[in-house]
Amino acid sequence: MVIKSGTIQFKENPSIASTGVVVGPMEKKSTFAESFDVILPLENEKGQTYEQANTHFIEKACKESLRKGHEKLENVDVFIGGDLVNQLSPTNFAARQLAIPFLGVFSACASSVESVILGSLLLESGNATSVLAGASSHHPSVERQFRYPLEYGTQRAGTSQWTVTAAGFALLQKHAKNAPIITHATIGRVIDGGQKNPLFMGAAMAPAARDTIERHLANTNSRMADFDVIMTGDLGKIGLSILKEMFQDENSGVILQDAGAQFYGEDKFFKAGASGAGCSAAVFFSHVFNQLKSGVYKRVLLVATGALLSPLTFQQGETIPCIAHAIECRMEKRG
């Protein structure tokens, strides 16, 4: 393993053996809906709180990943995950049910990639052979915590993004057959562009995405054109346009994409697009994973972005510090 200015080169090339993505009813409107494993008809079952429902989504996504990877839960060494609810309680409660060693992480909507980086480090060091890693978000519970309860019926700003109800988890293994591998990762730095508007997250997170992408390209001696796609998540439509303006590379218009911008297509109901820790996790572990497996994508850079604010810091007048973590994936066939 080699580390240079926050960029890690994995010598063992950890594999994404399988993935599980479970989403809610609104997510059937997603342009990626055909790639999701399970679309549940309700955001919560009878008698469940929204937070309990979030836990249910996590458990189901983990089990789906294990089922597709033909792996038993007892063979998983570590479970790594995060969400957006206070104290990661949905993920904590899912870990209680899974009953395997657990690491909870929080980088807001960048938590999925942070989880994968930590899992890859455990595999690289030889201290694990199988790791479950990912993240989730749940629309009603997140809206209640960060903005307003749904019953309030508040108007949404044109720059706002829709928090998706989704859980996306990957089964990481050291030498999986015919699976995408993780060759590099770049750990994000906390970047604060001075934004204070919690309904304009794309503008707040774009500088962090730029910093991570630039460092990754420089540290791996790569150009934007070397990738089939560099996908962020989730800047949304406006944040993605800001990010493209930040780059002078002539390839940025095509290669730079964003999970949040594409999640609901051009449906104006969702304003500037999608968001939530489960948004990028759902897209990365379904659509992008499938494109790598099928050979459509040969080399991708997945950059999950997170806004590190809380309702309290917003009320105190703080700006919104942000972070972006990246993993570079390629398809490598192993016998």
GROMACS .gro file of C-alpha atoms in nm:
model
  335
    1MET     CA    1   0.000   0.000   0.000
    2VAL     CA    2   0.134   0.342  -0.098
    3ILE     CA    3  -0.004   0.672   0.036
    4LYS     CA    4   0.067   1.008  -0.131
    5SER     CA    5  -0.104   1.329  -0.017
    6GLY     CA    6  -0.417   1.145   0.085
    7THR     CA    7  -0.423   0.912  -0.216
    8ILE     CA    8  -0.387   0.540  -0.145
    9GLN     CA    9  -0.265   0.288  -0.401
   10PHE     CA   10  -0.387  -0.059  -0.316
   11LYS     CA   11  -0.140  -0.332  -0.404
   12GLU     CA   12  -0.387  -0.614  -0.338
   13ASN     CA   13  -0.671  -0.447  -0.534
   14PRO     CA   14  -0.971  -0.524  -0.310
   15SER     CA   15  -1.276  -0.645  -0.504
   16ILE     CA   16  -1.639  -0.539  -0.499
   17ALA     CA   17  -1.773  -0.892  -0.503
   18SER     CA   18  -2.143  -0.806  -0.494
   19THR     CA   19  -2.381  -0.528  -0.401
   20GLY     CA   20  -2.729  -0.483  -0.258
   21VAL     CA   21  -2.948  -0.178  -0.318
   22VAL     CA   22  -3.292  -0.138  -0.157
   23VAL     CA   23  -3.501   0.175  -0.221
   24GLY     CA   24  -3.839   0.321  -0.135
   25PRO     CA   25  -4.151   0.385  -0.344
   26MET     CA   26  -4.055   0.730  -0.478
   27GLU     CA   27  -3.731   0.584  -0.611
   28LYS     CA   28  -3.921   0.377  -0.868
   29LYS     CA   29  -3.927   0.709  -1.058
   30SER     CA   30  -3.547   0.704  -1.076
   31THR     CA   31  -3.372   0.672  -1.411
   32PHE     CA   32  -3.170   0.395  -1.242
   33ALA     CA   33  -3.475   0.204  -1.114
   34GLU     CA   34  -3.411  -0.105  -1.329
   35SER     CA   35  -3.071  -0.145  -1.164
   36PHE     CA   36  -3.200  -0.146  -0.807
   37ASP     CA   37  -3.238  -0.485  -0.641
   38VAL     CA   38  -3.551  -0.416  -0.437
   39ILE     CA   39  -3.810  -0.136  -0.452
   40LEU     CA   40  -4.024  -0.148  -0.140
   41PRO     CA   41  -4.387  -0.027  -0.168
   42LEU     CA   42  -4.379   0.170   0.159
   43GLU     CA   43  -4.125   0.393   0.330
   44ASN     CA   44  -4.229   0.230   0.656
   45GLU     CA   45  -4.423  -0.080   0.743
   46LYS     CA   46  -4.723  -0.076   0.975
   47GLY     CA   47  -4.621   0.027   1.323
   48GLN     CA   48  -4.266   0.125   1.228
   49THR     CA   49  -4.117   0.465   1.293
   50TYR     CA   50  -3.929   0.611   0.999
   51GLU     CA   51  -3.605   0.548   1.182
   52GLN     CA   52  -3.697   0.183   1.235
   53ALA     CA   53  -3.779   0.164   0.865
   54ASN     CA   54  -3.434   0.304   0.784
   55THR     CA   55  -3.283   0.019   0.983
   56HIS     CA   56  -3.498  -0.230   0.790
   57PHE     CA   57  -3.367  -0.094   0.458
   58ILE     CA   58  -3.007  -0.133   0.576
   59GLU     CA   59  -3.056  -0.491   0.692
   60LYS     CA   60  -3.230  -0.586   0.368
   61ALA     CA   61  -2.958  -0.429   0.150
   62CYS     CA   62  -2.684  -0.611   0.343
   63LYS     CA   63  -2.864  -0.943   0.312
   64GLU     CA   64  -2.923  -0.884  -0.060
   65SER     CA   65  -2.552  -0.821  -0.112
   66LEU     CA   66  -2.465  -1.141   0.073
   67ARG     CA   67  -2.724  -1.340  -0.124
   68LYS     CA   68  -2.586  -1.221  -0.457
   69GLY     CA   69  -2.230  -1.282  -0.340
   70HIS     CA   70  -2.313  -1.635  -0.219
   71GLU     CA   71  -2.163  -1.549   0.117
   72LYS     CA   72  -2.282  -1.626   0.470
   73LEU     CA   73  -2.322  -1.353   0.729
   74GLU     CA   74  -2.101  -1.540   0.976
   75ASN     CA   75  -1.812  -1.518   0.727
   76VAL     CA   76  -1.817  -1.137   0.722
   77ASP     CA   77  -1.541  -0.992   0.938
   78VAL     CA   78  -1.657  -0.632   0.968
   79PHE     CA   79  -1.968  -0.425   0.894
   80ILE     CA   80  -1.900  -0.057   0.812
   81GLY     CA   81  -2.179   0.191   0.750
   82GLY     CA   82  -2.338   0.525   0.814
   83ASP     CA   83  -2.655   0.728   0.770
   84LEU     CA   84  -2.783   1.081   0.835
   85VAL     CA   85  -2.989   1.032   1.151
   86ASN     CA   86  -2.859   1.149   1.489
   87GLN     CA   87  -2.588   0.923   1.632
   88LEU     CA   88  -2.622   0.687   1.333
   89SER     CA   89  -2.900   0.512   1.522
   90PRO     CA   90  -3.050   0.326   1.220
   91THR     CA   91  -2.710   0.180   1.128
   92ASN     CA   92  -2.631   0.108   1.492
   93PHE     CA   93  -2.954  -0.086   1.527
   94ALA     CA   94  -2.888  -0.273   1.203
   95ALA     CA   95  -2.547  -0.368   1.343
   96ARG     CA   96  -2.722  -0.494   1.654
   97GLN     CA   97  -2.926  -0.729   1.439
   98LEU     CA   98  -2.636  -0.838   1.213
   99ALA     CA   99  -2.425  -0.910   1.522
  100ILE     CA  100  -2.084  -0.879   1.355
  101PRO     CA  101  -1.798  -0.638   1.439
  102PHE     CA  102  -1.909  -0.288   1.347
  103LEU     CA  103  -1.755   0.048   1.256
  104GLY     CA  104  -1.996   0.341   1.228
  105VAL     CA  105  -1.886   0.630   1.004
  106PHE     CA  106  -2.016   0.976   0.931
  107SER     CA  107  -1.916   1.192   0.638
  108ALA     CA  108  -2.277   1.287   0.562
  109CYS     CA  109  -2.351   1.194   0.199
  110ALA     CA  110  -1.987   1.089   0.150
  111SER     CA  111  -2.027   0.806   0.402
  112SER     CA  112  -2.064   0.526   0.143
  113VAL     CA  113  -1.721   0.583  -0.011
  114GLU     CA  114  -1.560   0.643   0.328
  115SER     CA  115  -1.696   0.302   0.431
  116VAL     CA  116  -1.549   0.138   0.121
  117ILE     CA  117  -1.210   0.302   0.178
  118LEU     CA  118  -1.196   0.175   0.536
  119GLY     CA  119  -1.306  -0.171   0.426
  120SER     CA  120  -1.043  -0.178   0.154
  121LEU     CA  121  -0.774  -0.083   0.405
  122LEU     CA  122  -0.879  -0.376   0.627
  123LEU     CA  123  -0.858  -0.614   0.330
  124GLU     CA  124  -0.526  -0.470   0.216
  125SER     CA  125  -0.372  -0.511   0.561
  126GLY     CA  126  -0.476  -0.875   0.579
  127ASN     CA  127  -0.694  -0.815   0.884
  128ALA     CA  128  -1.017  -0.906   0.704
  129THR     CA  129  -1.129  -1.124   0.415
  130SER     CA  130  -1.490  -1.005   0.378
  131VAL     CA  131  -1.637  -0.664   0.465
  132LEU     CA  132  -1.985  -0.516   0.425
  133ALA     CA  133  -1.961  -0.142   0.352
  134GLY     CA  134  -2.211   0.124   0.251
  135ALA     CA  135  -2.460   0.388   0.362
  136SER     CA  136  -2.826   0.479   0.369
  137SER     CA  137  -3.072   0.766   0.393
  138HIS     CA  138  -3.445   0.782   0.454
  139HIS     CA  139  -3.648   1.075   0.323
  140PRO     CA  140  -3.900   1.136   0.606
  141SER     CA  141  -3.652   1.087   0.890
  142VAL     CA  142  -3.385   1.307   0.731
  143GLU     CA  143  -3.630   1.584   0.642
  144ARG     CA  144  -3.760   1.586   0.999
  145GLN     CA  145  -3.408   1.618   1.137
  146PHE     CA  146  -3.248   1.867   0.899
  147ARG     CA  147  -3.542   2.066   0.767
  148TYR     CA  148  -3.913   2.024   0.851
  149PRO     CA  149  -4.145   1.727   0.914
  150LEU     CA  150  -4.331   1.629   0.596
  151GLU     CA  151  -4.661   1.724   0.759
  152TYR     CA  152  -4.544   2.086   0.776
  153GLY     CA  153  -4.595   2.112   0.400
  154THR     CA  154  -4.322   2.370   0.347
  155GLN     CA  155  -4.239   2.500  -0.002
  156ARG     CA  156  -3.913   2.368  -0.143
  157ALA     CA  157  -3.661   2.606  -0.297
  158GLY     CA  158  -3.554   2.561  -0.659
  159THR     CA  159  -3.200   2.481  -0.544
  160SER     CA  160  -3.315   2.210  -0.303
  161GLN     CA  161  -3.262   1.838  -0.360
  162TRP     CA  162  -3.481   1.542  -0.266
  163THR     CA  163  -3.338   1.312  -0.002
  164VAL     CA  164  -3.377   0.960  -0.136
  165THR     CA  165  -3.493   0.662   0.064
  166ALA     CA  166  -3.225   0.406  -0.015
  167ALA     CA  167  -2.964   0.176   0.131
  168GLY     CA  168  -2.665   0.062  -0.074
  169PHE     CA  169  -2.407  -0.186   0.053
  170ALA     CA  170  -2.118  -0.370  -0.108
  171LEU     CA  171  -1.953  -0.697  -0.014
  172LEU     CA  172  -1.579  -0.632  -0.036
  173GLN     CA  173  -1.342  -0.925  -0.065
  174LYS     CA  174  -0.975  -0.966  -0.134
  175HIS     CA  175  -0.982  -1.175  -0.451
  176ALA     CA  176  -1.334  -1.211  -0.588
  177LYS     CA  177  -1.377  -1.363  -0.933
  178ASN     CA  178  -1.481  -1.140  -1.224
  179ALA     CA  179  -1.542  -0.842  -0.999
  180PRO     CA  180  -1.453  -0.472  -1.017
  181ILE     CA  181  -1.141  -0.390  -0.822
  182ILE     CA  182  -1.047  -0.080  -0.624
  183THR     CA  183  -0.704   0.038  -0.733
  184HIS     CA  184  -0.682   0.374  -0.557
  185ALA     CA  185  -0.865   0.591  -0.307
  186THR     CA  186  -0.830   0.957  -0.220
  187ILE     CA  187  -0.928   1.070   0.128
  188GLY     CA  188  -1.105   1.404   0.127
  189ARG     CA  189  -1.006   1.724   0.300
  190VAL     CA  190  -1.263   1.943   0.475
  191ILE     CA  191  -1.322   2.238   0.242
  192ASP     CA  192  -1.534   2.538   0.334
  193GLY     CA  193  -1.642   2.766   0.051
  194GLY     CA  194  -1.827   3.000   0.283
  195GLN     CA  195  -2.178   2.885   0.186
  196LYS     CA  196  -2.449   2.916   0.452
  197ASN     CA  197  -2.763   2.811   0.265
  198PRO     CA  198  -2.866   2.457   0.370
  199LEU     CA  199  -3.104   2.445   0.073
  200PHE     CA  200  -2.818   2.489  -0.175
  201MET     CA  201  -2.592   2.197  -0.093
  202GLY     CA  202  -2.459   2.162  -0.447
  203ALA     CA  203  -2.280   2.497  -0.427
  204ALA     CA  204  -2.143   2.414  -0.082
  205MET     CA  205  -2.003   2.073  -0.184
  206ALA     CA  206  -1.864   2.151  -0.532
  207PRO     CA  207  -1.530   2.294  -0.401
  208ALA     CA  208  -1.468   1.976  -0.197
  209ALA     CA  209  -1.538   1.760  -0.504
  210ARG     CA  210  -1.297   1.970  -0.710
  211ASP     CA  211  -1.022   1.942  -0.447
  212THR     CA  212  -1.046   1.564  -0.426
  213ILE     CA  213  -1.066   1.512  -0.802
  214GLU     CA  214  -0.768   1.739  -0.866
  215ARG     CA  215  -0.557   1.568  -0.602
  216HIS     CA  216  -0.653   1.223  -0.727
  217LEU     CA  217  -0.562   1.306  -1.085
  218ALA     CA  218  -0.231   1.463  -0.981
  219ASN     CA  219  -0.135   1.184  -0.739
  220THR     CA  220  -0.214   0.906  -0.988
  221ASN     CA  221  -0.059   1.093  -1.284
  222SER     CA  222  -0.393   1.073  -1.465
  223ARG     CA  223  -0.603   1.293  -1.689
  224MET     CA  224  -0.979   1.329  -1.689
  225ALA     CA  225  -0.987   1.165  -2.032
  226ASP     CA  226  -0.836   0.847  -1.886
  227PHE     CA  227  -1.170   0.770  -1.718
  228ASP     CA  228  -1.495   0.654  -1.872
  229VAL     CA  229  -1.678   0.855  -1.609
  230ILE     CA  230  -1.599   1.059  -1.300
  231MET     CA  231  -1.922   1.046  -1.102
  232THR     CA  232  -1.986   1.265  -0.802
  233GLY     CA  233  -2.273   1.223  -0.563
  234ASP     CA  234  -2.458   1.423  -0.489
  235LEU     CA  235  -2.409   1.775  -0.616
  236GLY     CA  236  -2.738   1.783  -0.802
  237LYS     CA  237  -2.794   1.964  -1.128
  238ILE     CA  238  -2.679   2.307  -1.016
  239GLY     CA  239  -2.382   2.180  -0.818
  240LEU     CA  240  -2.267   1.971  -1.114
  241SER     CA  241  -2.278   2.273  -1.344
  242ILE     CA  242  -2.069   2.466  -1.090
  243LEU     CA  243  -1.816   2.183  -1.074
  244LYS     CA  244  -1.785   2.170  -1.453
  245GLU     CA  245  -1.717   2.544  -1.459
  246MET     CA  246  -1.435   2.490  -1.208
  247PHE     CA  247  -1.249   2.264  -1.449
  248GLN     CA  248  -1.082   2.385  -1.765
  249ASP     CA  249  -1.048   2.031  -1.899
  250GLU     CA  250  -1.229   2.001  -2.232
  251ASN     CA  251  -1.350   1.654  -2.131
  252SER     CA  252  -1.526   1.771  -1.815
  253GLY     CA  253  -1.861   1.823  -1.987
  254VAL     CA  254  -1.896   1.457  -2.081
  255ILE     CA  255  -1.691   1.267  -1.824
  256LEU     CA  256  -1.809   1.457  -1.515
  257GLN     CA  257  -2.146   1.320  -1.406
  258ASP     CA  258  -2.341   1.330  -1.082
  259ALA     CA  259  -2.564   1.068  -0.920
  260GLY     CA  260  -2.793   1.330  -0.770
  261ALA     CA  261  -2.832   1.519  -1.097
  262GLN     CA  262  -2.928   1.204  -1.287
  263PHE     CA  263  -3.125   1.018  -1.019
  264TYR     CA  264  -3.472   1.147  -1.111
  265GLY     CA  265  -3.394   1.256  -1.464
  266GLU     CA  266  -3.564   1.578  -1.573
  267ASP     CA  267  -3.865   1.547  -1.340
  268LYS     CA  268  -3.913   1.904  -1.215
  269PHE     CA  269  -4.085   1.784  -0.898
  270PHE     CA  270  -3.743   1.698  -0.757
  271LYS     CA  271  -3.607   2.048  -0.822
  272ALA     CA  272  -3.223   2.034  -0.843
  273GLY     CA  273  -3.213   1.654  -0.818
  274ALA     CA  274  -3.153   1.398  -0.546
  275SER     CA  275  -2.939   1.384  -0.234
  276GLY     CA  276  -2.882   1.175   0.077
  277ALA     CA  277  -2.617   0.925   0.183
  278GLY     CA  278  -2.820   0.656   0.011
  279CYS     CA  279  -2.830   0.843  -0.320
  280SER     CA  280  -2.470   0.794  -0.433
  281ALA     CA  281  -2.458   0.453  -0.259
  282ALA     CA  282  -2.760   0.337  -0.459
  283VAL     CA  283  -2.622   0.460  -0.794
  284PHE     CA  284  -2.261   0.351  -0.737
  285PHE     CA  285  -2.362   0.004  -0.617
  286SER     CA  286  -2.620  -0.060  -0.888
  287HIS     CA  287  -2.579   0.124  -1.218
  288VAL     CA  288  -2.205   0.193  -1.204
  289PHE     CA  289  -2.127  -0.152  -1.061
  290ASN     CA  290  -2.330  -0.315  -1.340
  291GLN     CA  291  -2.157  -0.107  -1.606
  292LEU     CA  292  -1.819  -0.217  -1.475
  293LYS     CA  293  -1.925  -0.582  -1.456
  294SER     CA  294  -2.055  -0.576  -1.814
  295GLY     CA  295  -1.740  -0.408  -1.949
  296VAL     CA  296  -1.915  -0.087  -2.059
  297TYR     CA  297  -1.697   0.102  -1.810
  298LYS     CA  298  -1.331   0.010  -1.783
  299ARG     CA  299  -1.215   0.276  -1.538
  300VAL     CA  300  -1.425   0.503  -1.317
  301LEU     CA  301  -1.371   0.748  -1.034
  302LEU     CA  302  -1.651   0.760  -0.777
  303VAL     CA  303  -1.653   1.075  -0.565
  304ALA     CA  304  -1.907   1.093  -0.284
  305THR     CA  305  -1.960   1.440  -0.138
  306GLY     CA  306  -2.090   1.534   0.205
  307ALA     CA  307  -2.198   1.853   0.382
  308LEU     CA  308  -2.074   1.841   0.741
  309LEU     CA  309  -2.335   2.063   0.903
  310SER     CA  310  -2.595   1.997   1.168
  311PRO     CA  311  -2.919   2.180   1.250
  312LEU     CA  312  -2.740   2.328   1.552
  313THR     CA  313  -2.442   2.467   1.359
  314PHE     CA  314  -2.681   2.620   1.103
  315GLN     CA  315  -2.879   2.790   1.380
  316GLN     CA  316  -2.551   2.924   1.521
  317GLY     CA  317  -2.475   3.092   1.190
  318GLU     CA  318  -2.188   2.865   1.091
  319THR     CA  319  -2.087   2.809   0.731
  320ILE     CA  320  -2.111   2.462   0.577
  321PRO     CA  321  -1.781   2.269   0.567
  322CYS     CA  322  -1.781   1.984   0.316
  323ILE     CA  323  -1.580   1.678   0.222
  324ALA     CA  324  -1.544   1.442  -0.074
  325HIS     CA  325  -1.394   1.092  -0.070
  326ALA     CA  326  -1.303   0.906  -0.390
  327ILE     CA  327  -1.237   0.550  -0.503
  328GLU     CA  328  -1.100   0.448  -0.841
  329CYS     CA  329  -1.246   0.125  -0.979
  330ARG     CA  330  -1.157  -0.092  -1.277
  331MET     CA  331  -1.284  -0.417  -1.413
  332GLU     CA  332  -1.040  -0.704  -1.388
  333LYS     CA  333  -1.131  -1.064  -1.467
  334ARG     CA  334  -0.988  -1.323  -1.232
  335GLY     CA  335  -1.011  -1.694  -1.288
   0.00000   0.00000   0.00000
